[in-house]
Coordinates of C-alpha atoms in Angstrom, one line a residue:
X1 CA 97.9 105.3 100.6
X2 CA 94.4 104.4 100.1
X3 CA 94.7 104.5 96.3
X4 CA 97.6 102.2 96.5
X5 CA 95.9 99.9 98.7
X6 CA 92.8 99.8 96.5
X7 CA 95.1 99.1 93.7
X8 CA 96.5 96.3 95.4
X9 CA 93.0 94.7 95.8
X10 CA 92.5 95.5 99.6
X11 CA 89.2 95.2 101.2
X12 CA 87.6 98.4 102.4
X13 CA 88.2 97.3 106.1
X14 CA 91.8 97.0 105.5
X15 CA 91.8 100.3 103.7
X16 CA 90.2 102.0 106.7
X17 CA 92.8 100.6 109.0
X18 CA 95.4 102.0 106.8
X19 CA 93.6 105.5 106.7
X20 CA 93.6 105.6 110.5
X21 CA 97.0 104.5 111.0
X22 CA 98.2 107.2 108.3
X23 CA 96.3 109.9 110.4
X24 CA 98.0 108.6 113.7
X25 CA 101.5 107.3 112.5
X26 CA 103.5 110.3 114.0
X27 CA 101.5 110.6 117.0
X28 CA 104.5 109.8 119.2
X29 CA 106.3 112.9 117.8
X30 CA 104.3 114.7 120.6
X31 CA 106.9 113.4 123.0
X32 CA 110.0 114.6 121.0
X33 CA 111.4 118.0 122.1
X34 CA 110.9 120.7 119.5
X35 CA 114.7 121.3 119.5
X36 CA 115.2 117.8 118.0
X37 CA 112.0 117.7 116.0
X38 CA 112.5 121.1 114.3
X39 CA 116.4 120.9 114.2
X40 CA 117.5 122.4 110.8
X41 CA 121.2 120.6 110.8
X42 CA 121.8 116.7 110.9
X43 CA 120.7 114.9 114.0
X44 CA 123.4 113.5 116.3
X45 CA 123.4 109.7 117.2
X46 CA 121.6 110.5 120.4
X47 CA 119.0 112.7 118.8
X48 CA 118.3 110.1 116.2
X49 CA 117.7 107.5 118.9
X50 CA 115.2 110.1 120.6
X51 CA 113.3 110.6 117.4
X52 CA 113.2 106.8 116.5
X53 CA 111.3 106.3 119.8
X54 CA 108.3 107.9 118.3
X55 CA 107.2 104.8 116.9
X56 CA 106.7 103.1 120.1
X57 CA 105.8 105.9 122.0
X58 CA 102.9 106.4 119.5
X59 CA 101.9 102.8 119.6
X60 CA 101.8 103.0 123.5
X61 CA 99.8 106.0 123.5
X62 CA 97.2 104.1 121.3
X63 CA 97.3 100.9 123.2
X64 CA 94.1 101.3 125.3
X65 CA 91.9 102.6 122.4
X66 CA 90.3 99.0 121.8
X67 CA 88.2 100.3 118.8
X68 CA 91.5 100.9 116.7
X69 CA 92.3 97.8 114.6
X70 CA 95.5 95.8 115.2
X71 CA 96.6 96.7 111.6
X72 CA 96.3 100.5 112.6
X73 CA 98.5 100.0 115.6
X74 CA 100.9 97.9 113.4
X75 CA 101.2 101.0 110.9
X76 CA 102.0 103.3 113.8
X77 CA 104.6 101.1 115.4
X78 CA 106.4 99.6 112.2
X79 CA 106.2 102.4 109.6
X80 CA 110.0 102.8 109.7
X81 CA 110.9 99.2 109.3
X82 CA 112.8 98.5 106.2
X83 CA 112.5 95.5 103.6
X84 CA 116.3 94.7 104.3
X85 CA 115.8 94.4 108.1
X86 CA 117.6 97.6 108.7
X87 CA 114.8 99.7 110.0
X88 CA 113.3 100.3 113.6
X89 CA 112.0 99.8 116.2
X90 CA 112.4 95.9 115.8
X91 CA 114.4 95.3 112.6
X92 CA 111.6 93.4 110.9
X93 CA 112.4 92.2 107.4
X94 CA 110.4 91.5 104.4
X95 CA 106.9 90.0 104.7
X96 CA 107.3 90.1 108.4
X97 CA 106.6 93.8 108.4
X98 CA 102.8 94.3 108.6
X99 CA 101.4 95.1 105.2
X100 CA 99.7 98.5 106.2
X101 CA 103.4 99.6 107.3
X102 CA 104.7 98.5 104.1
X103 CA 102.3 100.4 102.1
X104 CA 102.3 103.4 104.0
X105 CA 106.2 103.7 104.3
X106 CA 106.5 104.3 100.6
X107 CA 103.8 107.0 100.5
X108 CA 105.3 108.6 103.7
X109 CA 108.8 108.7 102.3
X110 CA 107.6 110.0 98.8
X111 CA 105.8 112.9 100.7
X112 CA 108.8 113.6 102.8
X113 CA 111.0 113.7 99.7
X114 CA 108.7 116.1 97.8
X115 CA 108.1 118.4 100.9
X116 CA 110.3 121.2 102.2
X117 CA 111.8 120.2 105.4
X118 CA 113.7 122.5 107.9
X119 CA 117.0 120.5 106.8
X120 CA 116.2 120.0 103.0
X121 CA 114.3 121.5 99.8
X122 CA 111.5 119.6 98.2
X123 CA 112.7 117.1 95.7
X124 CA 110.9 117.0 92.1
X125 CA 108.5 114.1 91.6
X126 CA 110.7 112.6 89.0
X127 CA 113.6 112.7 91.7
X128 CA 111.5 111.3 94.3
X129 CA 110.0 108.5 92.1
X130 CA 113.4 107.5 91.0
X131 CA 114.6 107.2 94.6
X132 CA 111.5 105.1 95.5
X133 CA 112.4 102.8 92.6
X134 CA 116.0 102.5 94.0
X135 CA 114.9 101.5 97.3
X136 CA 112.6 98.8 96.2
X137 CA 113.9 95.5 97.7
X138 CA 116.0 97.6 100.0
X139 CA 113.9 99.8 102.0
X140 CA 110.5 99.1 100.4
X141 CA 108.3 95.8 99.4
X142 CA 109.5 95.7 95.6
X143 CA 105.9 94.6 94.5
X144 CA 104.5 97.6 96.2
X145 CA 106.8 100.0 94.8
X146 CA 106.0 98.6 91.3
X147 CA 102.4 99.4 91.8
X148 CA 103.1 102.8 93.5
X149 CA 105.4 103.9 90.5
X150 CA 102.8 102.6 88.0
X151 CA 100.0 104.6 89.7
X152 CA 101.9 107.6 89.9
X153 CA 102.9 107.3 86.2
X154 CA 99.5 106.9 85.3
X155 CA 98.3 109.9 87.3
X156 CA 101.0 112.0 85.6
X157 CA 99.9 110.8 82.2
X158 CA 96.2 111.6 83.0
X159 CA 97.3 115.0 84.0
X160 CA 98.9 115.6 80.5
X161 CA 95.9 114.4 78.8
X162 CA 93.7 117.1 80.3

């Protein structure tokens, strides 16, 4: 997330807010029952509603920590919003989604796709990047996706050169 933010020309204070949000983004999952959080099968609609509350629960938990920047709190609350407005908790769309949440959501999904989960095997880097590209303009900010994919491709190219 930090590399992408720097690539996008963010000032260090904004990068710091993003970093703190990345560390804290799933804090609200502490309030989610383990039976739902670690369920190996598909969630029921009721279970999905419970897990979706982690964004607002985490935000509420952090409200009284006045040293946290608003951009950090925005990331915690809005990292599951979608560019097309179909996300949660507020159904924000496009530029209305705070930039920290827009950047982090790409990296968070990439990490989720390339990691083993109780309900799925890890995807390859190529498959995950293909999905991220496909979701540009739908789930993700298309300009941020373009920068992310280019950054990851350059990183892969640098590995090949070594």
